Amino acid sequence: MAIAPSLTPQELAIMKVVWRLGTATVRDVHDVLRRERREDLAYTTVLTMMRILEQKGALSKAQDGDSRAHRYRPVRTQRQVMRSMVREFVDRVFDGAAEPLVAHLVSDRRLSASDRDEIRRLLDAKDAKDDKEG
Amino acid sequence: MAIAPSLTPQELAIMKVVWRLGTATVRDVHDVLRRERREDLAYTTVLTMMRILEQKGALSKAQDGDSRAHRYRPVRTQRQVMRSMVREFVDRVFDGAAEPLVAHLVSDRRLSASDRDEIRRLLDAKDAKDDKEG
DNA sequence: TCCTAAGTACTAAGTAGTTAGTAGTCATGG
DNA sequence: CCATGACTACTAACTACTTAGTACTTAGGA
């Protein structure tokens, strides 16, 4: 099992549901996806994807207490996985340079004024941290 | 042809070379990739990929002046394509919310102090622009 | 007890992405 | 004038991703 296996788009969609629920059975995930997405996946499709995620080491599996179903749990936090995916994206698309990506985001009308204030706070905090650490 | 066809990783790698060169033949791109990458692709692989990119509408093709080779030219600028790819990524991974992505980037040690200053300038410019536009 | 519902494992098949071989064209230098 | 080298088009094959069917298991109610 790789340390940080990358997730395909559909795998990510499933992981997001599991993160939100904390832990989940195949049934849980299937119900949520059925409710929230246009095209609905077959139950066995979700089953297969969760088995793959378990093989990849993204989910761990345990017997559910009261039913025969497996209960899955994320191995890494959403934050950790997002971080890997951002790194991979920055490397692939921006050759590792994060600043041009931020520039795109800032100029692209997807940030509100309060988002911008929040980012300033993060930047300031980072400055302070760097100062402290030398 | 879709307005903004998404690019696969290898297609993007080729597009980057063409953007850098302005226009390019298959030979040009192959030479650059051979020089800059570990594993080298066969000439015909690059040829096939560029044909696909032309079919997708990412490259346009014209006869080169003095040789029989095709000369390819990007249809959209790198900036435009990057922007689409960022949008797609933000949608897929962050459900459309750009701010959490910026938060990741800021906290992830990939931004230098001067990068942070540059981002502040961009944020300020955006504020000013929004004020002016109401 | 035995049928049904819910669950799993296994398997298959279709689509997309990647890589590269083969055959054919054509200009040109010997 | 024809062989060679550079080029293209076509085709194929392999890998990864996505989707879902089929067969099997088992708990629990009629």
mmCIF file of C-alpha atoms (C1' of nucleotides) in Angstrom:
data_model
loop_
_atom_site.group_PDB
_atom_site.id
_atom_site.type_symbol
_atom_site.label_atom_id
_atom_site.label_comp_id
_atom_site.label_asym_id
_atom_site.label_seq_id
_atom_site.Cartn_x
_atom_site.Cartn_y
_atom_site.Cartn_z
ATOM 1 C CA MET A 1 0.000 0.000 0.000
ATOM 2 C CA ALA A 2 1.349 3.375 -1.010
ATOM 3 C CA ILE A 3 1.659 6.023 1.662
ATOM 4 C CA ALA A 4 -0.591 8.484 -0.141
ATOM 5 C CA PRO A 5 -2.458 6.754 -2.938
ATOM 6 C CA SER A 6 -4.035 9.265 -5.235
ATOM 7 C CA LEU A 7 -7.787 9.218 -5.543
ATOM 8 C CA THR A 8 -9.709 9.151 -8.794
ATOM 9 C CA PRO A 9 -12.697 11.495 -9.139
ATOM 10 C CA GLN A 10 -15.275 8.880 -8.204
ATOM 11 C CA GLU A 11 -13.212 7.585 -5.345
ATOM 12 C CA LEU A 12 -12.940 11.110 -4.012
ATOM 13 C CA ALA A 13 -16.711 11.555 -4.231
ATOM 14 C CA ILE A 14 -17.168 8.495 -2.051
ATOM 15 C CA MET A 15 -14.486 9.520 0.399
ATOM 16 C CA LYS A 16 -16.177 12.874 0.867
ATOM 17 C CA VAL A 17 -19.355 11.144 1.976
ATOM 18 C CA VAL A 18 -17.491 8.910 4.408
ATOM 19 C CA TRP A 19 -15.624 11.859 5.869
ATOM 20 C CA ARG A 20 -18.883 13.652 6.395
ATOM 21 C CA LEU A 21 -20.527 10.714 8.079
ATOM 22 C CA GLY A 22 -17.489 9.808 10.154
ATOM 23 C CA THR A 23 -17.905 6.120 9.408
ATOM 24 C CA ALA A 24 -20.207 4.519 6.894
ATOM 25 C CA THR A 25 -21.509 1.316 5.415
ATOM 26 C CA VAL A 26 -21.921 0.803 1.690
ATOM 27 C CA ARG A 27 -25.640 1.332 2.211
ATOM 28 C CA ASP A 28 -25.054 4.686 3.916
ATOM 29 C CA VAL A 29 -22.887 5.962 1.098
ATOM 30 C CA HIS A 30 -25.205 4.670 -1.579
ATOM 31 C CA ASP A 31 -28.179 6.394 0.057
ATOM 32 C CA VAL A 32 -26.375 9.731 0.279
ATOM 33 C CA LEU A 33 -25.165 9.604 -3.301
ATOM 34 C CA ARG A 34 -28.591 8.597 -4.517
ATOM 35 C CA ARG A 35 -30.068 11.578 -2.723
ATOM 36 C CA GLU A 36 -27.479 14.136 -3.798
ATOM 37 C CA ARG A 37 -26.435 13.241 -7.321
ATOM 38 C CA ARG A 38 -28.231 13.323 -10.611
ATOM 39 C CA GLU A 39 -27.242 9.956 -12.061
ATOM 40 C CA ASP A 40 -27.475 7.216 -9.497
ATOM 41 C CA LEU A 41 -24.935 4.507 -9.119
ATOM 42 C CA ALA A 42 -25.859 0.897 -8.557
ATOM 43 C CA TYR A 43 -25.382 -0.386 -5.045
ATOM 44 C CA THR A 44 -22.753 -2.821 -6.242
ATOM 45 C CA THR A 45 -20.842 -0.022 -7.925
ATOM 46 C CA VAL A 46 -20.459 1.738 -4.600
ATOM 47 C CA LEU A 47 -19.563 -1.590 -3.027
ATOM 48 C CA THR A 48 -16.827 -2.168 -5.586
ATOM 49 C CA MET A 49 -15.416 1.325 -5.190
ATOM 50 C CA MET A 50 -15.287 1.009 -1.418
ATOM 51 C CA ARG A 51 -13.545 -2.328 -1.713
ATOM 52 C CA ILE A 52 -10.977 -0.675 -3.983
ATOM 53 C CA LEU A 53 -10.554 2.157 -1.497
ATOM 54 C CA GLU A 54 -9.967 -0.373 1.225
ATOM 55 C CA GLN A 55 -7.377 -2.173 -0.887
ATOM 56 C CA LYS A 56 -5.691 1.152 -1.571
ATOM 57 C CA GLY A 57 -5.539 1.834 2.129
ATOM 58 C CA ALA A 58 -7.839 4.855 2.028
ATOM 59 C CA LEU A 59 -10.560 3.164 4.064
ATOM 60 C CA SER A 60 -10.362 0.585 6.825
ATOM 61 C CA LYS A 61 -13.071 -1.958 7.358
ATOM 62 C CA ALA A 62 -14.607 -3.492 10.447
ATOM 63 C CA GLN A 63 -17.673 -5.555 11.093
ATOM 64 C CA ASP A 64 -20.610 -3.368 11.973
ATOM 65 C CA GLY A 65 -21.932 -4.080 15.449
ATOM 66 C CA ASP A 66 -25.508 -5.023 14.818
ATOM 67 C CA SER A 67 -25.660 -5.965 11.143
ATOM 68 C CA ARG A 68 -23.692 -8.106 8.755
ATOM 69 C CA ALA A 69 -22.538 -5.059 6.860
ATOM 70 C CA HIS A 70 -18.992 -3.771 6.871
ATOM 71 C CA ARG A 71 -18.406 -0.418 8.467
ATOM 72 C CA TYR A 72 -15.754 1.687 6.805
ATOM 73 C CA ARG A 73 -13.632 4.409 8.339
ATOM 74 C CA PRO A 74 -11.273 6.849 6.607
ATOM 75 C CA VAL A 75 -7.619 6.109 7.265
ATOM 76 C CA ARG A 76 -6.477 9.677 6.660
ATOM 77 C CA THR A 77 -8.296 12.891 7.431
ATOM 78 C CA GLN A 78 -9.893 14.909 4.683
ATOM 79 C CA ARG A 79 -7.393 17.639 5.356
ATOM 80 C CA GLN A 80 -4.447 15.305 4.812
ATOM 81 C CA VAL A 81 -5.832 13.941 1.588
ATOM 82 C CA MET A 82 -6.767 17.355 0.236
ATOM 83 C CA ARG A 83 -3.259 18.488 0.956
ATOM 84 C CA SER A 84 -1.810 15.646 -1.105
ATOM 85 C CA MET A 85 -4.170 16.383 -3.935
ATOM 86 C CA VAL A 86 -3.285 20.062 -3.923
ATOM 87 C CA ARG A 87 0.396 19.193 -4.023
ATOM 88 C CA GLU A 88 -0.127 16.848 -6.908
ATOM 89 C CA PHE A 89 -2.134 19.438 -8.796
ATOM 90 C CA VAL A 90 0.383 22.209 -8.191
ATOM 91 C CA ASP A 91 3.165 19.945 -9.398
ATOM 92 C CA ARG A 92 1.334 18.738 -12.457
ATOM 93 C CA VAL A 93 -0.178 21.992 -13.638
ATOM 94 C CA PHE A 94 2.039 24.707 -12.188
ATOM 95 C CA ASP A 95 5.330 22.829 -12.003
ATOM 96 C CA GLY A 96 5.326 23.150 -8.244
ATOM 97 C CA ALA A 97 4.839 26.908 -8.030
ATOM 98 C CA ALA A 98 1.958 27.705 -5.707
ATOM 99 C CA GLU A 99 1.959 31.465 -6.127
ATOM 100 C CA PRO A 100 0.669 31.535 -9.726
ATOM 101 C CA LEU A 101 -2.162 29.284 -8.651
ATOM 102 C CA VAL A 102 -3.134 31.688 -5.895
ATOM 103 C CA ALA A 103 -2.945 34.512 -8.419
ATOM 104 C CA HIS A 104 -5.442 32.668 -10.612
ATOM 105 C CA LEU A 105 -7.764 32.104 -7.713
ATOM 106 C CA VAL A 106 -7.642 35.698 -6.574
ATOM 107 C CA SER A 107 -8.324 37.075 -10.019
ATOM 108 C CA ASP A 108 -11.035 34.616 -10.864
ATOM 109 C CA ARG A 109 -14.011 36.140 -9.043
ATOM 110 C CA ARG A 110 -14.395 33.106 -6.847
ATOM 111 C CA LEU A 111 -13.248 34.863 -3.716
ATOM 112 C CA SER A 112 -15.515 37.220 -1.843
ATOM 113 C CA ALA A 113 -14.258 40.265 0.047
ATOM 114 C CA SER A 114 -14.507 38.335 3.291
ATOM 115 C CA ASP A 115 -12.618 35.434 1.741
ATOM 116 C CA ARG A 116 -9.888 37.911 0.919
ATOM 117 C CA ASP A 117 -9.813 39.184 4.478
ATOM 118 C CA GLU A 118 -9.544 35.639 5.717
ATOM 119 C CA ILE A 119 -6.623 35.019 3.398
ATOM 120 C CA ARG A 120 -4.882 38.135 4.705
ATOM 121 C CA ARG A 121 -5.251 36.772 8.205
ATOM 122 C CA LEU A 122 -3.705 33.481 7.108
ATOM 123 C CA LEU A 123 -0.834 35.282 5.428
ATOM 124 C CA ASP A 124 -0.185 37.380 8.509
ATOM 125 C CA ALA A 125 -0.276 34.341 10.735
ATOM 126 C CA LYS A 126 2.216 32.641 8.477
ATOM 127 C CA ASP A 127 4.497 35.678 8.577
ATOM 128 C CA ALA A 128 4.396 35.680 12.359
ATOM 129 C CA LYS A 129 5.138 31.983 12.463
ATOM 130 C CA ASP A 130 8.095 32.325 10.123
ATOM 131 C CA ASP A 131 9.463 35.206 12.187
ATOM 132 C CA LYS A 132 9.256 33.177 15.347
ATOM 133 C CA GLU A 133 10.916 30.183 13.771
ATOM 134 C CA GLY A 134 13.597 32.321 12.219
ATOM 135 C CA MET B 1 -15.418 20.292 -30.407
ATOM 136 C CA ALA B 2 -16.005 21.289 -26.821
ATOM 137 C CA ILE B 3 -15.311 24.871 -25.858
ATOM 138 C CA ALA B 4 -12.833 23.944 -23.163
ATOM 139 C CA PRO B 5 -11.801 20.321 -23.501
ATOM 140 C CA SER B 6 -10.001 19.147 -20.413
ATOM 141 C CA LEU B 7 -6.436 18.033 -20.816
ATOM 142 C CA THR B 8 -5.005 14.785 -19.530
ATOM 143 C CA PRO B 9 -1.630 14.887 -17.770
ATOM 144 C CA GLN B 10 0.356 13.907 -20.829
ATOM 145 C CA GLU B 11 -1.557 16.237 -23.086
ATOM 146 C CA LEU B 12 -0.817 19.056 -20.695
ATOM 147 C CA ALA B 13 2.877 18.217 -20.721
ATOM 148 C CA ILE B 14 2.896 18.574 -24.490
ATOM 149 C CA MET B 15 0.865 21.762 -24.455
ATOM 150 C CA LYS B 16 3.343 23.316 -22.051
ATOM 151 C CA VAL B 17 6.129 22.764 -24.531
ATOM 152 C CA VAL B 18 4.129 24.238 -27.397
ATOM 153 C CA TRP B 19 3.213 27.283 -25.332
ATOM 154 C CA ARG B 20 6.855 27.806 -24.508
ATOM 155 C CA LEU B 21 7.955 27.524 -28.096
ATOM 156 C CA GLY B 22 5.080 29.566 -29.489
ATOM 157 C CA THR B 23 4.514 27.156 -32.336
ATOM 158 C CA ALA B 24 6.058 23.748 -32.785
ATOM 159 C CA THR B 25 6.368 20.694 -34.960
ATOM 160 C CA VAL B 26 6.174 17.173 -33.604
ATOM 161 C CA ARG B 27 9.937 17.046 -33.954
ATOM 162 C CA ASP B 28 10.373 20.183 -31.843
ATOM 163 C CA VAL B 29 8.226 18.831 -29.040
ATOM 164 C CA HIS B 30 9.825 15.431 -29.151
ATOM 165 C CA ASP B 31 13.287 16.955 -28.916
ATOM 166 C CA VAL B 32 12.359 19.083 -25.926
ATOM 167 C CA LEU B 33 10.710 16.216 -24.079
ATOM 168 C CA ARG B 34 13.636 13.948 -24.817
ATOM 169 C CA ARG B 35 15.959 16.525 -23.370
ATOM 170 C CA GLU B 36 13.921 17.347 -20.275
ATOM 171 C CA ARG B 37 12.282 14.143 -19.127
ATOM 172 C CA ARG B 38 13.610 10.968 -17.654
ATOM 173 C CA GLU B 39 11.690 8.410 -19.694
ATOM 174 C CA ASP B 40 11.578 9.277 -23.343
ATOM 175 C CA LEU B 41 8.548 8.929 -25.513
ATOM 176 C CA ALA B 42 8.688 7.554 -29.010
ATOM 177 C CA TYR B 43 8.389 10.084 -31.790
ATOM 178 C CA THR B 44 5.122 8.515 -32.916
ATOM 179 C CA THR B 45 3.721 8.793 -29.411
ATOM 180 C CA VAL B 46 4.198 12.531 -29.480
ATOM 181 C CA LEU B 47 2.749 12.560 -32.980
ATOM 182 C CA THR B 48 -0.358 10.710 -31.826
ATOM 183 C CA MET B 49 -0.840 12.963 -28.829
ATOM 184 C CA MET B 50 -0.561 16.088 -30.944
ATOM 185 C CA ARG B 51 -3.052 14.698 -33.409
ATOM 186 C CA ILE B 52 -5.450 14.096 -30.508
ATOM 187 C CA LEU B 53 -4.877 17.620 -29.249
ATOM 188 C CA GLU B 54 -5.681 18.916 -32.698
ATOM 189 C CA GLN B 55 -8.878 16.849 -32.810
ATOM 190 C CA LYS B 56 -9.802 18.181 -29.392
ATOM 191 C CA GLY B 57 -9.331 21.700 -30.622
ATOM 192 C CA ALA B 58 -6.432 22.490 -28.317
ATOM 193 C CA LEU B 59 -3.941 22.846 -31.155
ATOM 194 C CA SER B 60 -4.371 24.082 -34.692
ATOM 195 C CA LYS B 61 -2.293 22.766 -37.520
ATOM 196 C CA ALA B 62 -0.788 24.380 -40.584
ATOM 197 C CA GLN B 63 1.752 23.303 -43.112
ATOM 198 C CA ASP B 64 5.198 24.408 -42.116
ATOM 199 C CA GLY B 65 6.771 26.762 -44.634
ATOM 200 C CA ASP B 66 9.907 24.977 -45.681
ATOM 201 C CA SER B 67 9.336 21.365 -44.688
ATOM 202 C CA ARG B 68 6.608 18.803 -45.031
ATOM 203 C CA ALA B 69 6.024 18.814 -41.282
ATOM 204 C CA HIS B 70 2.909 20.214 -39.675
ATOM 205 C CA ARG B 71 3.362 23.245 -37.527
ATOM 206 C CA TYR B 72 1.084 23.362 -34.511
ATOM 207 C CA ARG B 73 -0.121 26.401 -32.639
ATOM 208 C CA PRO B 74 -2.053 26.572 -29.366
ATOM 209 C CA VAL B 75 -5.665 27.623 -29.824
ATOM 210 C CA ARG B 76 -6.001 29.020 -26.322
ATOM 211 C CA THR B 77 -3.400 30.740 -24.193
ATOM 212 C CA GLN B 78 -1.752 28.943 -21.332
ATOM 213 C CA ARG B 79 -3.450 31.351 -18.970
ATOM 214 C CA GLN B 80 -6.904 30.478 -20.299
ATOM 215 C CA VAL B 81 -6.300 26.765 -20.071
ATOM 216 C CA MET B 82 -4.797 26.977 -16.610
ATOM 217 C CA ARG B 83 -7.819 28.892 -15.507
ATOM 218 C CA SER B 84 -10.157 26.153 -16.735
ATOM 219 C CA MET B 85 -8.074 23.517 -15.029
ATOM 220 C CA VAL B 86 -8.087 25.425 -11.756
ATOM 221 C CA ARG B 87 -11.865 25.771 -11.951
ATOM 222 C CA GLU B 88 -12.282 22.097 -12.610
ATOM 223 C CA PHE B 89 -9.992 21.207 -9.722
ATOM 224 C CA VAL B 90 -11.711 23.572 -7.307
ATOM 225 C CA ASP B 91 -15.064 22.128 -8.290
ATOM 226 C CA ARG B 92 -13.991 18.530 -8.053
ATOM 227 C CA VAL B 93 -11.944 18.666 -4.884
ATOM 228 C CA PHE B 94 -13.273 21.666 -2.967
ATOM 229 C CA ASP B 95 -16.849 21.713 -4.233
ATOM 230 C CA GLY B 96 -16.290 25.079 -5.822
ATOM 231 C CA ALA B 97 -14.922 26.879 -2.769
ATOM 232 C CA ALA B 98 -11.653 28.594 -3.610
ATOM 233 C CA GLU B 99 -10.859 29.945 -0.174
ATOM 234 C CA PRO B 100 -10.108 26.597 1.491
ATOM 235 C CA LEU B 101 -7.733 25.847 -1.353
ATOM 236 C CA VAL B 102 -5.878 29.098 -0.770
ATOM 237 C CA ALA B 103 -5.762 28.259 2.925
ATOM 238 C CA HIS B 104 -4.058 24.965 2.082
ATOM 239 C CA LEU B 105 -1.563 26.675 -0.155
ATOM 240 C CA VAL B 106 -0.714 29.343 2.402
ATOM 241 C CA SER B 107 -0.199 26.848 5.202
ATOM 242 C CA ASP B 108 1.744 24.367 3.137
ATOM 243 C CA ARG B 109 5.194 25.983 3.139
ATOM 244 C CA ARG B 110 5.167 26.375 -0.601
ATOM 245 C CA LEU B 111 4.877 30.126 -0.466
ATOM 246 C CA SER B 112 7.856 32.294 0.356
ATOM 247 C CA ALA B 113 7.584 35.587 2.218
ATOM 248 C CA SER B 114 7.817 37.444 -1.065
ATOM 249 C CA ASP B 115 5.122 35.224 -2.563
ATOM 250 C CA ARG B 116 2.939 36.262 0.340
ATOM 251 C CA ASP B 117 3.651 39.918 -0.302
ATOM 252 C CA GLU B 118 2.754 39.423 -3.936
ATOM 253 C CA ILE B 119 -0.533 37.832 -2.938
ATOM 254 C CA ARG B 120 -1.330 40.771 -0.671
ATOM 255 C CA ARG B 121 -0.816 43.077 -3.608
ATOM 256 C CA LEU B 122 -3.199 40.983 -5.694
ATOM 257 C CA LEU B 123 -5.795 41.005 -2.945
ATOM 258 C CA ASP B 124 -5.517 44.762 -2.555
ATOM 259 C CA ALA B 125 -5.829 45.275 -6.288
ATOM 260 C CA LYS B 126 -8.923 43.107 -6.294
ATOM 261 C CA ASP B 127 -10.420 45.100 -3.423
ATOM 262 C CA ALA B 128 -9.818 48.322 -5.304
ATOM 263 C CA LYS B 129 -11.366 46.898 -8.430
ATOM 264 C CA ASP B 130 -14.448 45.717 -6.578
ATOM 265 C CA ASP B 131 -14.829 49.124 -4.920
ATOM 266 C CA LYS B 132 -14.667 50.876 -8.243
ATOM 267 C CA GLU B 133 -17.191 48.520 -9.820
ATOM 268 C CA GLY B 134 -19.433 48.769 -6.770
ATOM 269 C "C1'" DT C 1 -38.224 -24.711 8.284
ATOM 270 C "C1'" DC C 2 -37.482 -22.239 4.407
ATOM 271 C "C1'" DC C 3 -38.166 -17.972 1.756
ATOM 272 C "C1'" DT C 4 -36.696 -13.328 1.412
ATOM 273 C "C1'" DA C 5 -33.916 -9.340 2.015
ATOM 274 C "C1'" DA C 6 -29.537 -7.527 2.627
ATOM 275 C "C1'" DG C 7 -25.114 -8.182 2.325
ATOM 276 C "C1'" DT C 8 -20.438 -9.657 0.146
ATOM 277 C "C1'" DA C 9 -17.078 -11.420 -3.352
ATOM 278 C "C1'" DC C 10 -16.009 -12.210 -7.829
ATOM 279 C "C1'" DT C 11 -16.149 -11.182 -12.524
ATOM 280 C "C1'" DA C 12 -16.890 -8.783 -16.677
ATOM 281 C "C1'" DA C 13 -17.302 -5.263 -19.791
ATOM 282 C "C1'" DG C 14 -17.109 -0.714 -21.516
ATOM 283 C "C1'" DT C 15 -14.556 3.806 -21.867
ATOM 284 C "C1'" DA C 16 -10.600 6.683 -21.611
ATOM 285 C "C1'" DG C 17 -5.712 7.455 -21.613
ATOM 286 C "C1'" DT C 18 -1.073 6.184 -23.024
ATOM 287 C "C1'" DT C 19 2.362 4.272 -25.835
ATOM 288 C "C1'" DA C 20 4.189 2.819 -29.937
ATOM 289 C "C1'" DG C 21 4.478 -0.064 -34.232
ATOM 290 C "C1'" DT C 22 3.661 -0.445 -39.321
ATOM 291 C "C1'" DA C 23 2.712 1.141 -43.717
ATOM 292 C "C1'" DG C 24 2.664 4.591 -46.838
ATOM 293 C "C1'" DT C 25 4.020 9.329 -48.959
ATOM 294 C "C1'" DC C 26 7.218 12.348 -50.790
ATOM 295 C "C1'" DA C 27 11.209 15.322 -51.519
ATOM 296 C "C1'" DT C 28 15.915 15.083 -52.677
ATOM 297 C "C1'" DG C 29 20.745 13.798 -53.033
ATOM 298 C "C1'" DG C 30 23.747 10.406 -55.148
ATOM 299 C "C1'" DC D 1 15.830 7.662 -61.429
ATOM 300 C "C1'" DC D 2 15.564 5.533 -57.317
ATOM 301 C "C1'" DA D 3 16.930 4.712 -52.425
ATOM 302 C "C1'" DT D 4 16.804 7.071 -48.097
ATOM 303 C "C1'" DG D 5 15.205 9.786 -44.489
ATOM 304 C "C1'" DA D 6 11.612 12.538 -42.497
ATOM 305 C "C1'" DC D 7 7.135 12.762 -42.026
ATOM 306 C "C1'" DT D 8 2.028 11.371 -41.501
ATOM 307 C "C1'" DA D 9 -2.011 8.264 -40.920
ATOM 308 C "C1'" DC D 10 -3.745 4.283 -39.199
ATOM 309 C "C1'" DT D 11 -3.971 0.676 -36.009
ATOM 310 C "C1'" DA D 12 -3.176 -1.925 -31.976
ATOM 311 C "C1'" DA D 13 -2.399 -3.034 -27.438
ATOM 312 C "C1'" DC D 14 -2.041 -2.241 -22.685
ATOM 313 C "C1'" DT D 15 -3.338 0.082 -18.347
ATOM 314 C "C1'" DA D 16 -6.505 2.509 -15.484
ATOM 315 C "C1'" DC D 17 -11.062 3.864 -14.320
ATOM 316 C "C1'" DT D 18 -15.957 3.153 -13.991
ATOM 317 C "C1'" DT D 19 -20.026 0.624 -13.756
ATOM 318 C "C1'" DA D 20 -22.688 -3.126 -12.739
ATOM 319 C "C1'" DG D 21 -24.171 -8.029 -13.108
ATOM 320 C "C1'" DT D 22 -24.191 -12.803 -11.036
ATOM 321 C "C1'" DA D 23 -23.536 -16.043 -7.572
ATOM 322 C "C1'" DC D 24 -23.200 -17.011 -2.964
ATOM 323 C "C1'" DT D 25 -24.113 -16.344 2.257
ATOM 324 C "C1'" DT D 26 -26.813 -15.624 6.146
ATOM 325 C "C1'" DA D 27 -30.083 -13.657 9.504
ATOM 326 C "C1'" DG D 28 -34.775 -13.380 10.534
ATOM 327 C "C1'" DG D 29 -39.725 -13.580 9.975
ATOM 328 C "C1'" DA D 30 -44.030 -16.251 8.051
#
